[in-house]
RNA sequence: GGCCCCAUCGUCUAGCCUGGUCCAGGACACCUCCCUUUCAAGGAGGACACAUGGGUUCGAAUCCCAUUGGGGUCACCA
């Protein structure tokens, strides 16, 4: 690793729209690890130079997600004790006067100029170029065709104008610590806009000015920005700034190679709805009016709460896209960080499980891979399972409780503390996420007289062979009725002895009928746990009802 | 389409810079068997990759070129 004499400063500079995407989270993680591992600073800056996008509320979501992941910033927006700093403000929309100084300098030196083409005019030119299969490049000939007086007159008349940068007609070489060196031929980078008609800087301009002013030494960002570096470099040169060191990170995709997008959730829902040929929403899921409008217009998306409700009603799982989605799904932040790191970087050798402390001390640009990664959720899931299993019981219970209070309040409310505790104990070793327990144990919260039995399970487990499941159930009902010690141990001893005498100790043939009677289906925690969690009264009620309705 | 970048199992990747120790290692997924009260988990096995074609070299996954394939980018979005 090269030694950098200066103090290292990295920054994560998201636009404030929406939540933190996993790709963005990885960028933030790498920026953070790189700086913190070298005694440097990590800056968070909000790139809100697009007035069409909302700002405040959205950036809060971001900030929470970062903190949840354990990524704290040394400088940036102030939030819960983080941020602040002398080089603020850290919202670009609040830095307009700063940018203006540099615009003025560029105009004065002739390195930038006003341009008056309207968006429509430019669109037409672009369309023409596209029709000829040629790339459109703004060369400045339009602006140069007019005299200084004409230009000034137009400006004075109030005609909307942008400022464009006069890109020097030379090749631009980008040095990248990850990709190596690339030279963009002269003429490829055109006279791009640096100030929009509304007076706001464009991304390119704001980034360059702020990176300089905030002392950013290393720019780590997604590969989609690679070509932008050319623009940033010419701007830095024109402004007399130093060039930061660049590192462009490989992109993260869906397993099918498509770009990860919030629309993926909608896709899953639309597919499920289409398969079922539904024209109205499932009961208690989404407002019929909203549902109808959504169904009609494929360009609209259901909002998060509606999506979650509909997915739940349809029994489909929404793909996680944002950090918050993974949180909701019950992933551990440290596992997400670990796994995210592995997409695009590896410490070498066979090591792949590590924490963020390790990442800090080992992350380097040399080991960042150049190829895009497909995000493999099943491996993430395996990592999460492993972390959960390796966790002390108490910690697991505590984490599940916190998760449940936030995402499954109704579930929690229907269980007594000891019931919930037992459920946690029974679920610990089989939980892949903090959410599993809530999704797979619906039978616990169903009222005894509302439990429904899966017809397939009934046919398979309760009926058929002789003696049938129902026969066993009848026998066990009596045994359980007389059972004094309704603990896992007590239940085990009475039921095992029944199994010994009735089915030669083959617990499976008696546990399954019991399970179906109690839960409605063939899957539940171990049967003795299930009985204990439900309690004697509920258990007996369910068995009786099951017997009554299937005999 | 122009420009830029990339190329190892299905996936994430190690190895490549400093050619031989690689008939390519790990992990997840997959398959088989075992264990088992369901589902998981666990145990033991297994299948699976150096994109192709040319060079260079005694020798190439490793170096060079071409082809093919993939990605990015061409906004008054970031």
XYZ file of C-alpha atoms (C1' of nucleotides) in Angstrom:
629
model
C 0.000 0.000 0.000
C 1.265 3.407 -0.918
C 1.888 5.804 1.894
C 0.054 9.044 1.655
C 1.744 11.798 3.543
C -1.372 13.911 3.832
C -4.260 13.080 6.082
C -6.612 10.849 4.246
C -10.130 12.076 3.674
C -12.812 10.106 1.874
C -16.398 11.059 1.367
C -19.683 9.435 0.617
C -21.842 11.781 -1.376
C -25.291 10.430 -2.053
C -28.157 12.292 -3.593
C -30.954 12.415 -1.060
C -33.620 10.580 -3.035
C -35.031 7.471 -1.435
C -33.301 5.136 0.950
C -29.801 3.820 1.032
C -29.319 1.269 -1.698
C -27.041 -1.703 -0.979
C -24.690 -0.533 -3.691
C -24.463 2.841 -2.037
C -24.014 1.174 1.310
C -21.040 -0.741 -0.003
C -19.488 2.423 -1.384
C -19.985 4.119 1.965
C -18.542 1.123 3.770
C -15.423 1.075 1.629
C -14.926 4.826 1.899
C -15.338 4.607 5.628
C -13.061 1.605 6.074
C -10.397 3.102 3.851
C -10.239 6.359 5.761
C -10.700 4.994 9.262
C -8.159 2.263 8.752
C -5.568 4.897 7.915
C -6.318 7.370 10.635
C -8.192 9.555 8.194
C -11.580 11.161 8.086
C -14.806 10.094 6.499
C -17.098 12.855 5.273
C -20.777 12.594 4.463
C -22.112 15.119 2.016
C -25.596 15.358 0.617
C -25.707 16.119 -3.093
C -29.034 17.857 -3.300
C -28.426 20.081 -6.290
C -31.469 18.820 -8.106
C -34.385 20.884 -6.967
C -36.808 18.387 -8.449
C -35.809 15.891 -5.838
C -36.902 16.288 -2.304
C -34.288 16.692 0.329
C -34.559 16.683 4.084
C -36.837 13.814 4.945
C -35.170 11.497 2.469
C -31.678 12.140 3.704
C -32.707 11.231 7.201
C -33.528 7.721 6.056
C -30.053 7.506 4.697
C -28.385 8.671 7.797
C -30.257 6.136 9.911
C -29.321 3.337 7.572
C -25.653 4.266 7.712
C -25.674 4.354 11.468
C -27.470 1.048 11.661
C -24.671 -0.450 9.610
C -22.162 1.055 11.975
C -20.851 3.602 9.522
C -20.437 6.888 11.337
C -19.143 10.016 9.668
C -16.620 12.441 11.102
C -17.925 15.395 9.162
C -21.294 15.942 7.598
C -24.893 16.617 8.505
C -25.401 16.639 12.233
C -27.432 13.733 13.485
C -27.443 11.995 16.844
C -24.049 13.260 17.801
C -22.404 12.558 14.481
C -21.269 15.015 11.869
C -20.636 18.687 12.116
C -17.293 19.980 10.998
C -15.576 23.115 9.852
C -15.911 22.642 6.128
C -19.686 22.686 6.007
C -22.406 23.166 5.186
C -22.641 19.582 4.008
C -25.784 20.012 1.995
C -24.820 21.312 -1.412
C -27.991 23.315 -1.745
C -26.649 25.435 1.100
C -23.355 26.117 -0.628
C -24.562 28.180 -3.559
C -22.531 31.316 -2.721
C -19.396 29.191 -2.597
C -19.985 27.793 -6.048
C -20.726 31.255 -7.391
C -17.233 32.449 -6.653
C -15.815 29.714 -8.823
C -18.322 30.300 -11.594
C -17.286 33.923 -11.666
C -13.627 33.007 -11.853
C -14.192 30.606 -14.704
C -16.286 33.091 -16.659
C -13.763 35.850 -16.082
C -10.918 33.723 -17.346
C -12.897 32.591 -20.374
C -12.826 28.961 -19.282
C -16.586 28.856 -19.108
C -19.343 30.623 -20.947
C -23.062 31.194 -20.979
C -25.156 29.120 -23.345
C -28.761 29.771 -24.243
C -30.087 26.686 -25.973
C -33.300 25.482 -24.433
C -33.752 21.952 -23.211
C -36.039 21.306 -26.154
C -33.560 22.565 -28.692
C -30.887 20.354 -27.236
C -33.210 17.390 -27.196
C -33.873 17.899 -30.882
C -30.186 18.011 -31.665
C -29.664 14.899 -29.630
C -32.432 13.092 -31.436
C -30.919 14.032 -34.753
C -27.550 12.725 -33.709
C -29.116 9.549 -32.466
C -31.024 9.060 -35.711
C -27.703 9.121 -37.512
C -26.269 6.790 -34.931
C -23.773 9.398 -33.921
C -23.018 10.555 -30.439
C -24.135 14.073 -29.628
C -21.425 16.403 -28.437
C -21.970 19.974 -27.449
C -18.989 21.707 -28.966
C -19.775 25.289 -28.124
C -20.192 26.356 -31.717
C -23.648 27.637 -30.933
C -22.501 29.948 -28.228
C -19.387 30.966 -30.047
C -21.389 31.902 -33.107
C -22.690 34.894 -31.248
C -20.763 37.988 -30.286
C -20.027 38.992 -26.733
C -22.565 41.803 -27.122
C -25.255 39.443 -28.301
C -24.594 37.192 -25.375
C -24.646 39.987 -22.857
C -27.849 41.312 -24.358
C -29.501 37.946 -24.051
C -28.373 37.624 -20.465
C -29.601 41.121 -19.677
C -32.929 40.363 -21.282
C -33.378 37.589 -18.777
C -33.204 34.705 -21.225
C -32.541 31.513 -19.314
C -28.931 30.501 -19.568
C -26.651 27.778 -18.332
C -22.931 28.009 -17.863
C -20.872 25.527 -19.791
C -17.282 24.609 -19.266
C -14.941 25.071 -22.154
C -13.331 21.652 -22.257
C -9.793 21.810 -23.652
C -9.435 19.858 -26.922
C -6.984 17.365 -25.516
C -7.086 13.738 -24.495
C -7.724 13.216 -20.804
C -5.967 10.489 -18.869
C -7.642 9.127 -15.797
C -5.460 7.412 -13.231
C -7.428 4.925 -11.231
C -6.097 2.871 -8.360
C -8.413 0.026 -9.210
C -8.798 0.062 -12.975
C -5.421 1.429 -13.874
C -5.085 4.099 -16.466
C -7.459 5.091 -19.226
C -7.241 7.831 -21.767
C -10.349 9.457 -23.130
C -9.665 10.805 -26.634
C -9.875 14.526 -27.308
C -13.348 15.635 -28.222
C -15.086 12.850 -26.306
C -15.761 15.093 -23.377
C -17.828 18.021 -24.565
C -18.576 21.424 -23.130
C -20.749 20.196 -20.313
C -23.055 22.281 -18.181
C -21.648 23.343 -14.851
C -24.429 25.675 -13.739
C -28.033 25.008 -14.497
C -30.497 27.687 -15.525
C -31.889 27.727 -11.988
C -28.522 28.804 -10.664
C -27.663 25.478 -9.076
C -24.384 23.824 -9.937
C -24.480 20.518 -11.712
C -23.176 17.451 -9.984
C -19.844 17.666 -11.801
C -19.143 21.158 -10.642
C -20.315 20.765 -7.078
C -18.347 17.565 -6.624
C -15.122 19.125 -7.795
C -15.449 22.243 -5.700
C -16.572 20.434 -2.581
C -13.997 17.684 -2.788
C -11.324 20.350 -2.953
C -12.753 22.473 -0.190
C -13.411 19.512 2.054
C -9.905 18.212 1.600
C -10.956 14.944 -0.006
C -7.868 12.951 -0.924
C -9.445 9.748 -2.211
C -12.569 9.470 -4.275
C -14.039 5.989 -4.092
C -17.254 5.645 -5.995
C -19.149 3.313 -8.278
C -17.781 2.490 -11.700
C -20.678 4.219 -13.370
C -18.845 7.416 -12.516
C -15.678 6.440 -14.280
C -16.274 8.490 -17.406
C -17.307 11.442 -15.299
C -13.813 11.565 -13.925
C -12.654 13.117 -17.179
C -14.967 16.049 -16.594
C -13.877 16.354 -13.023
C -10.222 16.311 -13.937
C -10.445 19.096 -16.522
C -12.425 21.130 -14.042
C -9.858 20.571 -11.313
C -7.102 21.666 -13.663
C -8.980 24.778 -14.730
C -9.706 25.720 -11.146
C -6.181 25.049 -9.996
C -7.238 22.272 -7.642
C -5.209 19.197 -6.861
C -6.485 15.932 -8.233
C -7.720 13.424 -5.710
C -6.810 9.773 -6.085
C -9.571 7.841 -7.783
C -10.845 4.348 -7.244
C -13.911 3.163 -9.143
C -15.718 0.280 -7.551
C -17.379 -2.485 -9.547
C -21.152 -2.371 -9.747
C -23.516 -4.698 -7.923
C -26.301 -6.371 -9.900
C -29.210 -8.707 -9.417
C -28.481 -12.411 -9.924
C -30.062 -12.209 -13.380
C -27.711 -9.430 -14.341
C -30.293 -6.686 -14.236
C -29.723 -3.527 -12.326
C -30.996 -3.593 -8.770
C -33.904 -1.272 -8.575
C -36.743 -0.443 -6.245
C -38.974 -1.488 -9.113
C -37.936 -5.071 -8.542
C -40.382 -5.205 -5.669
C -43.193 -4.091 -7.875
C -42.208 -6.662 -10.451
C -42.580 -9.479 -7.971
C -45.983 -8.224 -6.868
C -47.278 -7.710 -10.394
C -46.158 -11.164 -11.360
C -47.914 -12.747 -8.402
C -51.065 -10.766 -9.056
C -51.027 -11.686 -12.740
C -50.535 -15.364 -11.959
C -53.604 -15.305 -9.807
C -55.500 -13.193 -12.316
C -56.585 -10.914 -9.506
C -58.654 -7.860 -10.182
C -59.177 -6.807 -6.601
C -56.789 -6.834 -3.670
C -56.772 -9.630 -1.087
C -58.818 -8.778 1.980
C -57.125 -6.519 4.516
C -54.127 -5.788 2.343
C -54.360 -2.747 0.135
C -57.044 -0.153 -0.457
C -59.051 -1.321 -3.500
C -58.858 2.113 -5.100
C -55.102 2.258 -4.819
C -54.829 -1.318 -5.946
C -56.939 -0.667 -9.025
C -54.968 2.382 -10.038
C -51.730 0.528 -9.522
C -52.907 -2.424 -11.556
C -53.936 -0.194 -14.412
C -50.781 1.823 -14.661
C -47.643 -0.269 -14.871
C -45.512 2.801 -14.421
C -46.667 3.435 -10.899
C -45.285 1.728 -7.850
C -46.957 0.782 -4.627
C -45.484 2.520 -1.630
C -43.539 0.511 0.897
C -46.272 -0.191 3.414
C -48.741 -1.186 0.711
C -46.107 -3.401 -0.910
C -45.375 -5.117 2.359
C -49.062 -5.654 3.071
C -49.759 -7.028 -0.383
C -46.715 -9.271 -0.352
C -47.800 -10.633 2.997
C -51.324 -11.297 1.747
C -50.031 -12.999 -1.379
C -47.427 -14.962 0.497
C -44.599 -13.732 -1.677
C -41.283 -12.402 -0.511
C -40.182 -9.001 -1.699
C -36.608 -8.732 -2.891
C -34.498 -6.619 -0.607
C -32.964 -3.621 -2.346
C -32.377 -0.982 0.267
C -30.500 -1.350 3.489
C -33.750 -0.859 5.314
C -35.259 -3.822 3.454
C -32.525 -6.063 4.795
C -33.096 -4.730 8.250
C -36.792 -5.457 7.965
C -35.999 -8.942 6.709
C -34.003 -9.637 9.831
C -30.421 -9.485 8.683
C -27.720 -8.449 11.112
C -25.938 -5.232 10.181
C -22.530 -6.766 10.752
C -23.396 -9.634 8.440
C -24.611 -7.270 5.751
C -21.381 -5.308 6.019
C -19.327 -8.464 5.843
C -21.196 -9.772 2.841
C -21.267 -6.442 1.073
C -17.499 -6.216 1.430
C -17.159 -9.516 -0.360
C -18.893 -8.069 -3.374
C -15.990 -6.346 -4.997
C -13.256 -7.005 -2.514
C -11.679 -9.896 -0.701
C -8.929 -10.056 1.854
C -7.255 -12.816 -0.135
C -6.845 -16.485 0.645
C -9.811 -18.384 1.992
C -10.912 -15.916 4.611
C -14.368 -14.505 4.146
C -15.936 -14.028 7.538
C -14.740 -10.876 9.222
C -16.003 -7.819 11.039
C -15.759 -4.150 10.189
C -12.746 -3.737 12.428
C -10.939 -6.237 10.285
C -12.199 -4.503 7.181
C -10.806 -1.219 8.416
C -7.380 -2.600 8.987
C -7.225 -4.687 5.830
C -9.209 -2.903 3.177
C -7.112 -1.644 0.328
C -7.702 -0.546 -3.238
C -5.310 -3.091 -4.673
C -7.576 -5.961 -3.793
C -10.732 -4.447 -5.166
C -11.841 -6.519 -8.151
C -12.681 -4.966 -11.490
C -15.624 -7.132 -12.427
C -19.216 -6.402 -11.536
C -20.779 -8.655 -8.907
C -24.170 -10.297 -8.801
C -25.724 -10.036 -5.403
C -26.340 -13.554 -4.106
C -28.975 -13.414 -1.415
C -28.725 -17.089 -0.556
C -25.118 -16.684 0.468
C -26.033 -13.678 2.538
C -28.703 -15.806 4.166
C -26.181 -18.521 4.951
C -23.887 -15.949 6.523
C -26.730 -14.615 8.595
C -27.696 -18.076 9.791
C -24.139 -18.752 10.780
C -23.907 -15.520 12.744
C -27.230 -16.141 14.463
C -26.284 -19.685 15.413
C -22.988 -18.585 16.811
C -24.642 -16.018 19.019
C -25.249 -16.568 22.745
C -28.861 -17.457 23.450
C -29.525 -14.293 25.418
C -28.240 -12.074 22.685
C -30.433 -13.837 20.171
C -33.504 -13.386 22.319
C -32.709 -9.746 22.857
C -32.221 -9.081 19.158
C -35.346 -10.948 18.142
C -37.289 -9.015 20.739
C -36.089 -5.688 19.439
C -36.855 -6.760 15.887
C -40.284 -8.014 16.857
C -41.224 -4.851 18.670
C -40.487 -2.809 15.568
C -41.826 -5.050 12.841
C -44.223 -7.490 14.490
C -45.910 -5.629 17.278
C -49.208 -7.547 16.932
C -47.419 -10.867 17.110
C -45.551 -9.846 20.229
C -48.733 -8.549 21.825
C -50.489 -11.885 21.541
C -47.828 -13.837 23.355
C -46.975 -13.908 26.998
C -43.392 -13.238 27.848
C -42.693 -16.834 28.695
C -44.394 -18.075 25.554
C -42.262 -15.773 23.499
C -39.168 -16.815 25.334
C -39.906 -20.475 24.680
C -40.514 -19.731 21.037
C -37.160 -18.001 20.825
C -35.427 -20.919 22.473
C -37.039 -23.340 20.091
C -36.215 -21.185 17.081
C -32.666 -20.104 17.748
C -30.808 -22.813 15.928
C -33.085 -22.853 12.912
C -33.385 -19.103 12.377
C -31.798 -17.706 9.287
C -32.975 -14.213 10.060
C -34.427 -12.348 13.005
C -37.665 -12.376 11.097
C -38.019 -16.135 10.559
C -39.634 -16.821 13.859
C -42.421 -14.379 13.129
C -43.078 -15.580 9.633
C -43.082 -19.292 10.332
C -44.973 -19.479 13.581
C -48.242 -17.883 12.666
C -50.066 -20.737 14.366
C -49.052 -19.371 17.754
C -51.044 -16.211 17.344
C -54.120 -17.747 15.770
C -57.076 -18.164 18.132
C -57.696 -21.799 18.996
C -61.104 -21.860 17.377
C -59.944 -20.164 14.192
C -57.114 -22.512 13.324
C -57.498 -24.031 9.884
C -55.967 -27.275 8.734
C -54.086 -27.622 5.506
C -56.086 -30.201 3.481
C -52.947 -31.750 2.050
C -51.458 -32.217 5.480
C -54.696 -33.750 6.723
C -54.797 -36.283 3.910
C -51.183 -37.141 4.257
C -50.771 -37.230 8.000
C -54.130 -37.747 9.643
C -55.856 -40.101 7.294
C -54.854 -43.258 5.478
C -52.777 -45.944 7.108
C -53.994 -48.004 10.026
C -53.807 -46.944 12.713
C -54.339 -43.518 11.220
C -53.018 -40.247 12.494
C -56.429 -39.528 13.883
C -56.335 -42.756 15.851
C -53.044 -41.745 17.411
C -54.367 -38.296 18.057
C -57.309 -39.715 19.962
C -55.035 -41.804 22.097
C -52.686 -38.902 22.747
C -55.521 -36.593 23.606
C -56.293 -38.773 26.582
C -52.660 -39.023 27.598
C -52.109 -35.302 27.341
C -55.304 -34.614 29.179
C -53.885 -36.500 32.131
C -50.425 -35.037 31.806
C -49.520 -33.146 34.943
C -46.080 -31.891 33.994
C -46.618 -29.725 30.906
C -42.954 -28.984 30.399
C -40.816 -30.043 27.460
C -39.337 -32.799 29.605
C -42.624 -33.947 31.026
C -44.314 -34.017 27.656
C -41.433 -35.832 26.126
C -41.561 -38.595 28.664
C -45.279 -39.318 28.327
C -45.318 -39.072 24.550
C -42.172 -41.116 24.121
C -43.587 -43.908 26.171
C -46.718 -43.786 24.049
C -44.541 -43.956 20.942
C -42.652 -46.896 22.379
C -45.760 -48.950 22.949
C -47.733 -47.902 19.889
C -45.232 -47.397 17.062
C -42.052 -49.013 18.276
C -40.533 -45.713 19.259
C -40.957 -44.135 15.877
C -41.741 -40.645 17.031
C -42.321 -39.353 13.541
C -45.520 -41.230 13.080
C -47.099 -39.724 16.144
C -45.466 -36.300 16.149
C -46.755 -35.375 12.752
C -50.445 -35.933 13.501
C -49.987 -33.921 16.646
C -48.215 -31.177 14.781
C -50.935 -30.897 12.176
C -53.620 -30.794 14.825
C -51.830 -28.062 16.745
C -50.470 -25.945 13.924
C -52.577 -26.714 10.900
C -49.583 -27.760 8.849
C -46.583 -30.034 8.807
C -43.965 -27.540 9.949
C -43.379 -26.199 13.423
C -40.713 -26.127 16.112
C -39.913 -29.491 17.719
C -43.165 -31.026 18.831
C -42.550 -30.913 22.583
C -41.614 -27.267 22.311
C -44.703 -26.626 20.260
C -46.908 -28.168 22.910
C -45.160 -26.272 25.669
C -45.427 -22.950 23.890
C -49.109 -23.397 23.185
C -49.844 -24.555 26.720
C -52.160 -27.298 27.889
C -55.462 -25.543 27.396
C -54.817 -24.405 23.858
C -53.238 -27.668 22.861
C -56.137 -29.748 24.070
C -58.658 -27.410 22.510
C -56.957 -27.643 19.145
C -56.704 -31.393 19.302
C -60.356 -31.717 20.193
C -61.420 -29.397 17.410
C -59.233 -31.205 14.931
C -60.671 -34.561 15.934
C -64.200 -33.224 15.737
C -63.827 -31.741 12.307
C -61.988 -34.609 10.683
C -63.615 -37.703 12.076
C -23.686 3.340 -32.564
C -19.035 6.439 -30.500
C -15.885 6.216 -26.319
C -14.040 3.699 -21.869
C -13.489 -0.665 -18.973
C -13.692 -5.870 -17.933
C -13.349 -11.522 -18.700
C -11.427 -18.195 -13.304
C -16.984 -23.136 -11.068
C -24.384 -21.431 -11.382
C -22.821 -17.186 -7.769
C -19.028 -14.356 -4.659
C -14.051 -15.053 -5.203
C -8.340 -17.000 -4.302
C -4.430 -17.606 -7.697
C -2.500 -13.461 -12.299
C 1.554 -8.036 -11.130
C 6.863 -11.419 -9.495
C 5.080 -17.521 -15.778
C 6.480 -23.910 -13.464
C 4.529 -25.764 -6.477
C -2.792 -25.133 -10.184
C -4.882 -31.799 -14.238
C -6.844 -24.339 -10.402
C -8.218 -23.357 -3.749
C -12.412 -21.599 -0.525
C -17.455 -20.174 0.299
C -22.766 -20.176 -1.092
C -26.045 -22.801 -4.107
C -26.731 -27.798 -6.300
C -26.659 -33.520 -6.157
C -25.979 -38.197 -3.111
C -25.775 -40.569 1.453
C -25.992 -40.290 6.942
C -28.458 -38.250 11.232
C -33.490 -36.974 12.410
C -40.299 -35.841 15.661
C -41.553 -31.807 10.789
C -38.680 -27.704 8.838
C -34.034 -26.325 9.438
C -29.312 -27.358 11.171
C -25.285 -30.865 11.363
C -21.881 -34.912 9.286
C -19.622 -37.506 4.949
C -19.056 -37.572 -0.136
C -19.898 -35.600 -5.344
C -20.459 -32.776 -9.753
C -18.901 -27.856 -11.476
C -14.604 -22.861 -14.114
C -9.201 -20.664 -16.348
C -14.601 -17.466 -22.996
C -12.271 -18.587 -28.068
C -8.200 -18.260 -31.490
C -3.402 -16.950 -32.291
C 1.384 -15.801 -30.476
C 5.879 -15.397 -26.721
C 8.257 -19.344 -23.836
C 11.423 -25.447 -22.420
C 6.767 -24.278 -19.870
C 0.779 -19.806 -19.495
C -5.076 -19.347 -15.731
C -0.798 -16.184 -15.221
C 2.738 -12.084 -20.564
C 1.143 -10.032 -25.835
C -2.516 -9.593 -29.916
C -7.207 -10.566 -32.133
C -12.140 -12.321 -31.774
C -16.343 -13.056 -28.930
C -18.979 -11.882 -24.761
C -20.295 -8.624 -20.629
C -20.563 -3.884 -18.258
C -20.334 1.428 -17.988
C -21.147 6.086 -20.304
C -22.835 9.561 -23.905
C -28.744 14.967 -19.328
C -29.790 21.914 -17.248
C -29.875 13.275 -12.717
C -26.506 12.253 -9.457
